Short mmCIF file of C-alpha atoms in Angstrom, two decimals:
data_model
loop_
_atom_site.label_atom_id
_atom_site.label_comp_id
_atom_site.label_asym_id
_atom_site.label_seq_id
_atom_site.Cartn_x
_atom_site.Cartn_y
_atom_site.Cartn_z
CA MET A 1 0.00 0.00 0.00
CA GLU A 2 1.39 3.37 -0.93
CA GLU A 3 1.44 5.90 1.84
CA VAL A 4 -1.21 8.59 1.55
CA VAL A 5 -0.30 11.89 3.16
CA ASN A 6 -3.87 13.02 3.79
CA MET A 7 -7.11 11.57 2.45
CA GLY A 8 -9.18 14.16 4.26
CA PHE A 9 -12.47 13.14 5.84
CA LEU A 10 -12.27 9.70 4.22
CA SER A 11 -9.33 8.91 6.48
CA LEU A 12 -11.61 9.27 9.52
CA ILE A 13 -14.26 6.84 8.32
CA PRO A 14 -12.50 3.61 9.42
CA ALA A 15 -11.97 4.94 12.96
CA ILE A 16 -15.50 6.39 13.20
CA LEU A 17 -16.96 3.15 11.87
CA ALA A 18 -14.94 1.05 14.31
CA ILE A 19 -16.08 3.16 17.26
CA ALA A 20 -19.74 3.19 16.15
CA LEU A 21 -19.79 -0.56 15.56
CA CYS A 22 -18.14 -1.19 18.93
CA PHE A 23 -20.98 0.72 20.61
CA ILE A 24 -23.61 -1.14 18.60
CA THR A 25 -22.25 -4.69 18.50
CA ARG A 26 -20.16 -4.74 21.72
CA ASN A 27 -17.77 -6.88 19.66
CA THR A 28 -14.38 -5.26 19.17
CA VAL A 29 -12.95 -7.91 16.84
CA ILE A 30 -15.80 -7.79 14.32
CA SER A 31 -15.98 -4.00 14.52
CA ILE A 32 -12.29 -3.46 13.81
CA ALA A 33 -12.31 -6.07 11.04
CA ILE A 34 -15.22 -4.39 9.25
CA ALA A 35 -13.56 -0.99 9.67
CA CYS A 36 -10.34 -2.34 8.14
CA ILE A 37 -12.14 -3.86 5.16
CA ILE A 38 -14.05 -0.67 4.41
CA GLY A 39 -10.92 1.39 4.98
CA THR A 40 -8.98 -0.56 2.37
CA LEU A 41 -11.84 -0.08 -0.09
CA LEU A 42 -11.85 3.67 0.55
CA ALA A 43 -8.09 3.73 0.07
CA GLY A 44 -8.60 2.30 -3.41
CA GLN A 45 -7.10 -1.12 -2.71
CA GLY A 46 -10.06 -3.08 -4.03
CA VAL A 47 -11.75 -6.23 -2.79
CA PHE A 48 -8.47 -7.91 -1.86
CA GLY A 49 -7.09 -4.93 -0.01
CA PHE A 50 -7.71 -6.36 3.46
CA PRO A 51 -5.61 -9.53 2.98
CA ALA A 52 -2.79 -7.33 1.67
CA LEU A 53 -3.13 -5.02 4.69
CA LEU A 54 -3.15 -7.99 7.05
CA ARG A 55 -0.04 -9.44 5.43
CA THR A 56 1.79 -6.12 5.70
CA ALA A 57 0.74 -5.41 9.28
CA VAL A 58 1.38 -8.83 10.83
CA GLY A 59 4.35 -9.88 8.71
CA THR A 60 6.79 -8.20 11.07
CA THR A 61 9.09 -9.37 13.83
CA ASP A 62 7.33 -7.00 16.25
CA PHE A 63 3.97 -8.70 15.74
CA ALA A 64 5.52 -12.17 15.91
CA GLY A 65 7.16 -11.33 19.22
CA VAL A 66 3.97 -10.07 20.84
CA MET A 67 1.98 -13.00 19.47
CA LEU A 68 4.45 -15.52 20.90
CA LEU A 69 4.36 -13.85 24.30
CA ASN A 70 0.57 -14.19 24.48
CA ILE A 71 0.75 -17.85 23.46
CA PHE A 72 3.40 -18.58 26.09
CA VAL A 73 1.25 -17.00 28.80
CA GLY A 74 -1.70 -19.17 27.72
CA ILE A 75 0.39 -22.35 27.93
CA LEU A 76 1.78 -21.51 31.36
CA VAL A 77 -1.67 -20.75 32.78
CA ALA A 78 -2.90 -24.11 31.46
CA TYR A 79 0.03 -25.86 33.15
CA PHE A 80 -0.80 -24.20 36.46
CA GLN A 81 -4.37 -25.44 36.23
CA LYS A 82 -3.55 -28.98 35.12
CA THR A 83 -1.01 -29.57 37.89
CA GLY A 84 -3.50 -28.42 40.53
CA ALA A 85 -1.15 -25.68 41.73
CA ILE A 86 -4.03 -23.25 42.17
CA GLN A 87 -6.09 -25.67 44.24
CA GLY A 88 -3.11 -26.55 46.42
CA PHE A 89 -2.21 -22.95 47.07
CA SER A 90 -5.79 -22.19 48.05
CA GLN A 91 -5.84 -25.04 50.54
CA LYS A 92 -2.65 -23.83 52.24
CA LEU A 93 -4.16 -20.38 52.76
CA ASN A 94 -7.42 -21.88 53.92
CA ASP A 95 -5.63 -23.68 56.76
CA ARG A 96 -4.64 -20.33 58.30
CA ARG A 97 -7.10 -18.15 60.15
CA LEU A 98 -6.74 -14.59 58.92
CA SER A 99 -8.35 -11.36 60.09
CA ARG A 100 -10.45 -9.28 57.71
CA ARG A 101 -7.59 -6.87 57.15
CA GLY A 102 -5.04 -9.66 56.71
CA ALA A 103 -7.19 -11.54 54.20
CA GLN A 104 -7.75 -8.42 52.10
CA LEU A 105 -4.07 -7.47 52.10
CA ILE A 106 -3.02 -10.99 51.10
CA ALA A 107 -5.50 -10.88 48.21
CA TRP A 108 -4.08 -7.48 47.23
CA PHE A 109 -0.54 -8.85 47.30
CA LEU A 110 -1.47 -11.96 45.31
CA GLY A 111 -3.05 -9.81 42.60
CA MET A 112 0.14 -7.80 42.25
CA PHE A 113 2.32 -10.90 42.40
CA VAL A 114 0.50 -12.64 39.54
CA TYR A 115 1.14 -9.71 37.23
CA PHE A 116 1.86 -11.54 34.00
CA SER A 117 -1.74 -12.26 32.95
CA ASP A 118 -4.76 -10.02 33.57
CA SER A 119 -7.01 -12.97 32.70
CA PHE A 120 -5.34 -15.44 35.03
CA SER A 121 -4.93 -13.00 37.91
CA PRO A 122 -8.62 -12.40 38.81
CA LEU A 123 -9.42 -16.11 38.52
CA PHE A 124 -6.41 -16.98 40.66
CA VAL A 125 -7.03 -14.38 43.36
CA GLY A 126 -10.76 -15.11 43.52
CA SER A 127 -10.52 -18.88 43.54
CA THR A 128 -7.62 -19.09 46.02
CA MET A 129 -8.94 -16.49 48.46
CA ARG A 130 -12.68 -17.18 48.33
CA SER A 131 -12.88 -19.64 51.21
CA VAL A 132 -10.45 -17.51 53.24
CA THR A 133 -12.44 -14.30 52.80
CA ASP A 134 -15.71 -16.14 53.44
CA LYS A 135 -14.40 -17.23 56.84
CA ALA A 136 -13.29 -13.67 57.56
CA ARG A 137 -16.79 -12.39 56.67
CA ILE A 138 -15.64 -10.37 53.70
CA SER A 139 -18.26 -9.89 51.02
CA ARG A 140 -17.82 -11.53 47.65
CA GLU A 141 -18.23 -8.06 46.15
CA LYS A 142 -15.10 -6.90 48.00
CA LEU A 143 -13.13 -9.95 46.86
CA ALA A 144 -14.18 -9.36 43.24
CA TYR A 145 -13.13 -5.71 43.52
CA ILE A 146 -9.69 -6.62 44.87
CA ALA A 147 -9.21 -9.24 42.13
CA ASP A 148 -10.33 -6.82 39.40
CA SER A 149 -8.27 -3.86 40.59
CA THR A 150 -5.06 -5.87 40.78
CA SER A 151 -5.37 -7.47 37.34
CA ALA A 152 -5.26 -5.07 34.37
CA PRO A 153 -4.09 -2.07 36.46
CA VAL A 154 -1.04 -4.07 37.52
CA SER A 155 -0.40 -5.70 34.14
CA VAL A 156 -0.36 -2.33 32.40
CA LEU A 157 2.33 -1.04 34.78
CA VAL A 158 4.85 -3.89 34.50
CA PRO A 159 7.32 -3.66 31.59
CA ILE A 160 7.69 -7.45 31.26
CA THR A 161 4.12 -8.38 30.33
CA GLY A 162 2.13 -8.84 27.14
CA TRP A 163 0.49 -5.49 27.84
CA ALA A 164 3.84 -3.74 27.69
CA ALA A 165 4.79 -5.46 24.45
CA TYR A 166 1.39 -4.68 22.95
CA LEU A 167 1.36 -0.99 23.85
CA SER A 168 5.00 -0.57 22.88
CA GLY A 169 4.29 -2.25 19.55
CA LEU A 170 1.45 0.17 18.80
CA ALA A 171 3.88 3.07 19.23
CA VAL A 172 6.44 1.70 16.76
CA GLY A 173 6.44 3.69 13.54
CA VAL A 174 4.73 6.72 15.11
CA GLY A 175 6.74 9.93 15.36
CA CYS A 176 10.36 9.24 16.17
CA ILE A 177 9.61 5.77 17.65
CA ALA A 178 11.21 3.59 14.98
CA THR A 179 12.14 0.38 16.82
CA ALA A 180 10.70 -1.97 19.41
CA GLU A 181 13.43 -0.89 21.83
CA GLN A 182 12.35 2.75 21.52
CA GLY A 183 8.74 1.70 22.07
CA ALA A 184 9.74 -0.18 25.21
CA ALA A 185 11.67 2.86 26.44
CA LEU A 186 8.54 5.00 25.96
CA PHE A 187 6.53 2.51 28.00
CA LEU A 188 9.04 2.72 30.86
CA LYS A 189 8.93 6.51 30.86
CA ALA A 190 5.12 6.42 30.92
CA ILE A 191 4.80 4.23 34.04
CA PRO A 192 4.96 7.15 36.55
CA LEU A 193 2.31 9.00 34.48
CA ASN A 194 -0.09 6.06 34.19
CA LEU A 195 -2.08 7.77 36.89
CA TYR A 196 -5.25 5.68 36.86
CA ALA A 197 -3.46 2.35 37.14
CA LEU A 198 -1.20 3.60 39.94
CA THR A 199 -4.11 5.13 41.84
CA ALA A 200 -6.34 2.07 41.42
CA VAL A 201 -3.72 -0.34 42.77
CA LEU A 202 -2.84 1.94 45.70
CA PHE A 203 -6.53 2.50 46.47
CA VAL A 204 -7.04 -1.23 46.99
CA GLY A 205 -4.29 -1.29 49.61
CA LEU A 206 -5.74 1.74 51.39
CA ILE A 207 -9.22 0.21 51.40
CA GLY A 208 -8.01 -3.22 52.48
CA SER A 209 -5.90 -1.85 55.32
CA GLY A 210 -8.79 0.28 56.59
CA ILE A 211 -7.00 3.60 56.05
CA ILE A 212 -9.84 4.55 53.70
CA LYS A 213 -13.23 3.35 54.91
CA ASP A 214 -15.63 1.58 52.54
CA PHE A 215 -18.31 3.80 51.06
CA GLY A 216 -21.27 3.57 48.73
CA PRO A 217 -22.74 0.17 47.81
CA MET A 218 -19.56 -1.57 48.96
CA ALA A 219 -20.08 -0.32 52.52
CA LYS A 220 -23.57 -1.86 52.53
CA ALA A 221 -22.21 -5.16 51.21
CA GLU A 222 -19.49 -5.25 53.84
CA LYS A 223 -21.93 -4.40 56.62
CA ARG A 224 -24.17 -7.26 55.49
CA ALA A 225 -21.23 -9.69 55.50
CA MET A 226 -19.95 -8.60 58.92
CA GLU A 227 -23.27 -8.34 60.78
CA GLU A 228 -25.29 -11.08 59.08
CA GLY A 229 -22.52 -13.37 57.86
CA LYS A 230 -23.92 -13.20 54.33
CA VAL A 231 -21.06 -12.91 51.85
CA LEU A 232 -23.69 -12.74 49.10
CA ARG A 233 -26.89 -10.73 49.18
CA ASP A 234 -30.19 -12.58 49.24
CA GLY A 235 -31.22 -13.42 45.69
CA ALA A 236 -27.71 -13.00 44.25
CA VAL A 237 -26.78 -15.21 41.30
CA PRO A 238 -23.03 -15.79 41.54
CA LEU A 239 -20.97 -16.77 38.54
CA ALA A 240 -19.41 -20.20 39.00
CA SER A 241 -15.66 -20.26 38.39
CA ASN A 242 -15.77 -23.68 36.67
CA GLU A 243 -17.81 -22.22 33.82
CA LEU A 244 -14.84 -20.27 32.49
CA THR A 245 -11.77 -21.97 33.88
CA GLY A 246 -12.89 -25.32 32.45
CA MET A 247 -9.66 -27.26 32.97
CA ALA A 248 -9.47 -29.48 36.04
CA ALA A 249 -6.31 -30.80 37.65
CA LYS A 250 -5.13 -34.25 36.68
CA GLU A 251 -7.04 -36.88 38.62
CA GLY A 252 -5.04 -38.42 41.42
CA PHE A 253 -2.17 -35.96 41.04
CA THR A 254 -0.76 -34.49 44.26
CA PRO A 255 -0.45 -30.69 43.93
CA ARG A 256 3.04 -29.34 44.50
CA VAL A 257 2.56 -25.61 44.95
CA PHE A 258 6.17 -24.57 45.19
CA LEU A 259 7.39 -26.72 42.32
CA ASN A 260 4.48 -26.11 39.93
CA PHE A 261 3.59 -22.51 40.70
CA ILE A 262 5.88 -20.46 42.91
CA LEU A 263 9.14 -21.68 41.37
CA PRO A 264 8.01 -21.09 37.73
CA VAL A 265 6.82 -17.57 38.54
CA ILE A 266 10.09 -16.77 40.32
CA GLY A 267 11.95 -18.18 37.33
CA ILE A 268 10.11 -15.90 34.89
CA ILE A 269 10.77 -12.84 37.01
CA CYS A 270 14.46 -13.65 37.48
CA ILE A 271 15.13 -14.39 33.81
CA ALA A 272 13.20 -11.35 32.61
CA LEU A 273 14.88 -9.00 35.05
CA GLY A 274 18.27 -10.55 34.37
CA THR A 275 17.97 -9.92 30.63
CA PHE A 276 16.69 -6.42 31.33
CA PHE A 277 19.68 -5.45 33.41
CA ALA A 278 22.09 -7.19 31.03
CA ASN A 279 20.70 -5.89 27.75
CA HIS A 280 18.53 -2.94 28.84
CA SER A 281 15.55 -4.83 27.40
CA ALA A 282 13.65 -7.56 29.22
CA ASN A 283 13.47 -10.70 27.08
CA THR A 284 10.13 -11.83 28.42
CA ARG A 285 9.58 -14.32 25.61
CA ALA A 286 12.80 -16.12 26.48
CA ALA A 287 11.77 -16.18 30.14
CA PHE A 288 8.39 -17.75 29.45
CA MET A 289 9.75 -20.21 26.88
CA THR A 290 12.51 -21.37 29.23
CA VAL A 291 10.10 -21.90 32.10
CA ILE A 292 7.61 -23.72 29.86
CA VAL A 293 10.32 -26.14 28.67
CA LEU A 294 11.54 -26.77 32.21
CA MET A 295 8.00 -27.17 33.53
CA SER A 296 7.15 -29.62 30.74
CA ILE A 297 10.12 -31.75 31.73
CA SER A 298 9.15 -31.46 35.39
CA MET A 299 5.59 -32.57 34.64
CA MET A 300 6.89 -35.67 32.81
CA ILE A 301 9.06 -36.55 35.80
CA GLN A 302 6.02 -36.11 38.06
CA GLY A 303 4.01 -38.65 36.05
CA PHE A 304 2.35 -36.75 33.20
CA THR A 305 2.41 -38.51 29.85
CA LEU A 306 3.71 -36.73 26.78
CA GLN A 307 0.19 -36.74 25.33
CA GLU A 308 -1.26 -35.12 28.45
CA ILE A 309 1.36 -32.38 28.33
CA ALA A 310 0.73 -31.82 24.61
CA ASP A 311 -3.04 -31.64 25.16
CA THR A 312 -2.59 -29.15 28.00
CA MET A 313 -0.28 -27.05 25.86
CA MET A 314 -2.81 -26.98 23.00
CA GLN A 315 -5.57 -25.90 25.38
CA GLY A 316 -3.35 -23.05 26.53
CA ILE A 317 -2.70 -22.00 22.93
CA LYS A 318 -6.40 -22.15 22.18
CA GLY A 319 -7.09 -19.90 25.16
CA ALA A 320 -4.63 -17.31 23.80
CA THR A 321 -6.14 -17.28 20.29
CA PRO A 322 -8.70 -14.46 20.84
CA ALA A 323 -5.95 -12.11 22.05
CA VAL A 324 -3.79 -12.98 19.05
CA VAL A 325 -6.65 -12.27 16.64
CA LEU A 326 -7.33 -8.92 18.29
CA LEU A 327 -3.62 -8.16 18.19
CA ALA A 328 -3.47 -8.78 14.43
CA LEU A 329 -6.41 -6.47 13.83
CA ALA A 330 -4.85 -3.83 16.07
CA TYR A 331 -1.72 -3.83 13.93
CA CYS A 332 -3.95 -3.51 10.85
CA VAL A 333 -5.65 -0.42 12.28
CA ASN A 334 -2.29 1.11 13.06
CA GLN A 335 -1.03 0.48 9.53
CA LEU A 336 -4.26 1.70 7.93
CA SER A 337 -4.17 4.93 9.91
CA LYS A 338 -0.67 5.63 8.64
CA ASP A 339 -1.55 4.70 5.05
CA MET A 340 -4.60 6.98 4.93
CA GLY A 341 -3.00 9.91 6.73
CA THR A 342 -5.62 9.91 9.50
CA ALA A 343 -3.37 11.65 12.01
CA ASN A 344 -2.43 14.39 9.56
CA TYR A 345 -6.09 15.16 8.91
CA ILE A 346 -7.01 15.20 12.61
CA ILE A 347 -4.07 17.48 13.31
CA SER A 348 -5.28 19.89 10.63
CA LEU A 349 -8.76 19.91 12.18
CA CYS A 350 -7.60 20.31 15.77
CA GLU A 351 -4.85 22.86 15.34
CA GLY A 352 -7.21 25.71 16.14
CA PHE A 353 -8.56 24.53 19.49
CA LEU A 354 -6.75 21.42 20.77
CA THR A 355 -3.93 22.68 22.95
CA PRO A 356 -1.07 20.69 24.46
CA ARG A 357 -2.33 21.57 27.93
CA LEU A 358 -5.63 19.78 27.39
CA LEU A 359 -4.42 16.90 25.24
CA PRO A 360 -3.54 14.34 27.98
CA ALA A 361 -6.83 14.90 29.84
CA ILE A 362 -8.93 14.75 26.66
CA ILE A 363 -7.22 11.57 25.48
CA PHE A 364 -7.76 9.97 28.89
CA VAL A 365 -11.50 10.73 28.82
CA VAL A 366 -11.97 9.58 25.22
CA SER A 367 -10.11 6.32 25.86
CA ALA A 368 -12.12 5.69 29.02
CA ILE A 369 -15.48 6.24 27.31
CA MET A 370 -14.57 3.98 24.40
CA ALA A 371 -13.30 1.18 26.66
CA PHE A 372 -16.39 1.41 28.86
CA ALA A 373 -18.73 1.09 25.88
CA THR A 374 -16.88 -1.80 24.28
CA GLY A 375 -15.52 -3.61 27.33
CA SER A 376 -12.14 -3.89 25.62
CA SER A 377 -9.05 -1.98 26.67
CA TRP A 378 -6.90 -3.59 23.98
CA GLY A 379 -9.38 -2.65 21.28
CA THR A 380 -9.36 0.90 22.64
CA PHE A 381 -5.57 0.96 22.48
CA ALA A 382 -5.72 -0.19 18.87
CA ILE A 383 -8.01 2.68 17.88
CA CYS A 384 -6.75 5.49 20.12
CA MET A 385 -2.98 5.05 20.10
CA PRO A 386 -2.53 5.57 16.32
CA LEU A 387 -4.56 8.78 16.61
CA ALA A 388 -3.40 10.24 19.92
CA LEU A 389 0.34 9.69 19.71
CA PRO A 390 0.85 11.50 16.37
CA LEU A 391 -1.03 14.50 17.77
CA ALA A 392 1.37 14.67 20.69
CA PHE A 393 4.39 14.37 18.41
CA ALA A 394 3.03 17.18 16.25
CA PHE A 395 3.01 19.49 19.27
CA THR A 396 6.55 18.51 20.31
CA GLY A 397 8.30 18.74 16.96
CA ASN A 398 8.59 14.94 16.71
CA GLU A 399 10.52 14.66 19.97
CA VAL A 400 9.74 12.47 23.00
CA THR A 401 8.83 15.00 25.69
CA ILE A 402 6.66 14.82 28.79
CA LEU A 403 3.61 15.56 26.60
CA VAL A 404 4.21 12.49 24.42
CA VAL A 405 4.83 10.35 27.49
CA ALA A 406 1.67 11.68 29.20
CA VAL A 407 -0.48 11.02 26.13
CA PHE A 408 0.88 7.48 25.83
CA ALA A 409 0.08 6.92 29.51
CA ALA A 410 -3.36 8.52 29.15
CA VAL A 411 -4.33 6.07 26.41
CA ALA A 412 -3.10 3.14 28.51
CA GLY A 413 -4.72 4.35 31.75
CA GLY A 414 -7.93 5.54 30.10
CA GLY A 415 -8.40 2.18 28.41
CA VAL A 416 -7.94 0.35 31.70
CA PHE A 417 -10.27 2.77 33.53
CA GLY A 418 -13.12 2.30 31.07
CA ASP A 419 -12.55 -1.44 30.89
CA HIS A 420 -12.46 -1.56 34.69
CA CYS A 421 -15.89 0.05 34.95
CA SER A 422 -17.55 -1.84 32.12
CA PRO A 423 -19.83 -4.82 32.81
CA LEU A 424 -18.86 -6.07 29.34
CA SER A 425 -15.17 -6.32 30.19
CA ASP A 426 -13.61 -9.77 30.24
CA THR A 427 -11.59 -8.99 33.35
CA THR A 428 -14.71 -7.68 35.12
CA ILE A 429 -16.52 -10.91 34.26
CA LEU A 430 -13.55 -13.06 35.26
CA SER A 431 -13.32 -11.22 38.58
CA SER A 432 -16.98 -11.97 39.29
CA THR A 433 -16.34 -15.57 38.24
CA GLY A 434 -13.24 -16.10 40.37
CA ALA A 435 -14.92 -14.59 43.42
CA ALA A 436 -18.21 -16.40 42.67
CA CYS A 437 -19.98 -13.06 42.97
CA ASP A 438 -23.13 -11.79 41.31
CA HIS A 439 -21.77 -9.93 38.29
CA LEU A 440 -24.01 -6.87 38.53
CA ASP A 441 -23.32 -6.62 42.26
CA HIS A 442 -19.61 -6.53 41.47
CA VAL A 443 -20.08 -3.79 38.87
CA LYS A 444 -22.26 -1.65 41.16
CA THR A 445 -19.97 -1.87 44.18
CA GLN A 446 -16.76 -1.33 42.23
CA LEU A 447 -17.93 1.58 40.08
CA PRO A 448 -17.75 4.32 42.78
CA TYR A 449 -14.19 3.30 43.67
CA ALA A 450 -13.14 3.30 40.02
CA LEU A 451 -14.75 6.71 39.45
CA VAL A 452 -12.85 8.20 42.39
CA CYS A 453 -9.56 6.87 40.99
CA GLY A 454 -10.52 8.11 37.52
CA ALA A 455 -11.27 11.59 38.82
CA ILE A 456 -7.89 11.72 40.58
CA ALA A 457 -6.17 10.66 37.36
CA LEU A 458 -8.06 13.28 35.32
CA VAL A 459 -7.00 16.06 37.68
CA GLY A 460 -3.45 14.76 37.45
CA TYR A 461 -3.46 14.94 33.64
CA LEU A 462 -4.80 18.49 33.77
CA LEU A 463 -1.91 19.42 36.06
CA VAL A 464 0.58 17.65 33.78
CA GLY A 465 -0.86 19.63 30.87
CA LEU A 466 -0.21 22.89 32.69
CA ALA A 467 3.42 21.89 33.14
CA VAL A 468 4.18 21.27 29.44
#
């Protein structure tokens, strides 16, 4: 596809269509795919323009790297489930009698510890801590909130996760960000300015420790649990964790928590951090691949057959497929935006009224609204990043300044904020599932806390804008 400097209003149609369809269908994958197909037709590429766009966008080492990372995470999560590591860990915690404060803080810590997968984290925290928090008379709504607020908000802050690779990849080719290493460097600089994620994670600790008292619907839920012993309200319809986790541990297999869970996680962290300090770039893919190979060998020694390990691996890959598909479409949107000159046209429209001082706050709000409506933070990143980042670079003369870093962080934090509030979000659903909580009860009790954190982040971006 030849690069088009500026196709005018036509260049906006794919993005507008993607956003409108996301609102209507609540399906980010289908919406972005349709937008890409129509975009290639508008760009004059004909009926077969979309396959050509897909080949161009995903036929890169950057895409291959991010895709492999997501697949590796899926395999490792499947291994954890098949070896019964989750069930064993839960039983060990259940044998200890914890206070309300202690149980909440442990759940908070576990959510931050299992940082590498926002999908695995809420299921892990909910399923391992449920019996513990029930004994401590903590409402299921509170457990779901802790699990939800330590999943995506933590994953988007850690530079050795699929989220980091995904967001960094979206920045490659925009402005002066020419390589994956430069994209990763931008992600690192944006961590202190990812205000919503930082506030959300800290807020959980403050709530769990009692420094900030529960308020709103959550206070009523907690009062019910403490005074009546009802961790669920009367008439609640909790989501059962088995409906989504699906995979059971091998029958007759004795769970070995340290060997099959704690040690692999420590191994990933050590290898990733070691490569980061050695090469100034964390080789997360190598860390996951190494641990998967070693864990496969360990499982064979523990009595798993080669076929059982292969079947478990394939189930993990299957679980990662939706993220890979969305990732491919995200790269297509990024490429299409560059080909059609979307950013150039938006810049020409906004030059008269969009100021650098307001840009981070506006981007944060737009990203939050889009993610809330669609329930997809990654889909929001795919649409917003190719539009927001070029605007910031235009204001800075194509240099990485605090404005560019703040806008990058605002897209990341805004997407997580909207996704965090949305009842359509996969992590919100998984949090309700892991905690066995009524889904709407989880949404209602969590929303006021998320809005407070969002308001703090918005004020922060306004202050950052005044400083540029």
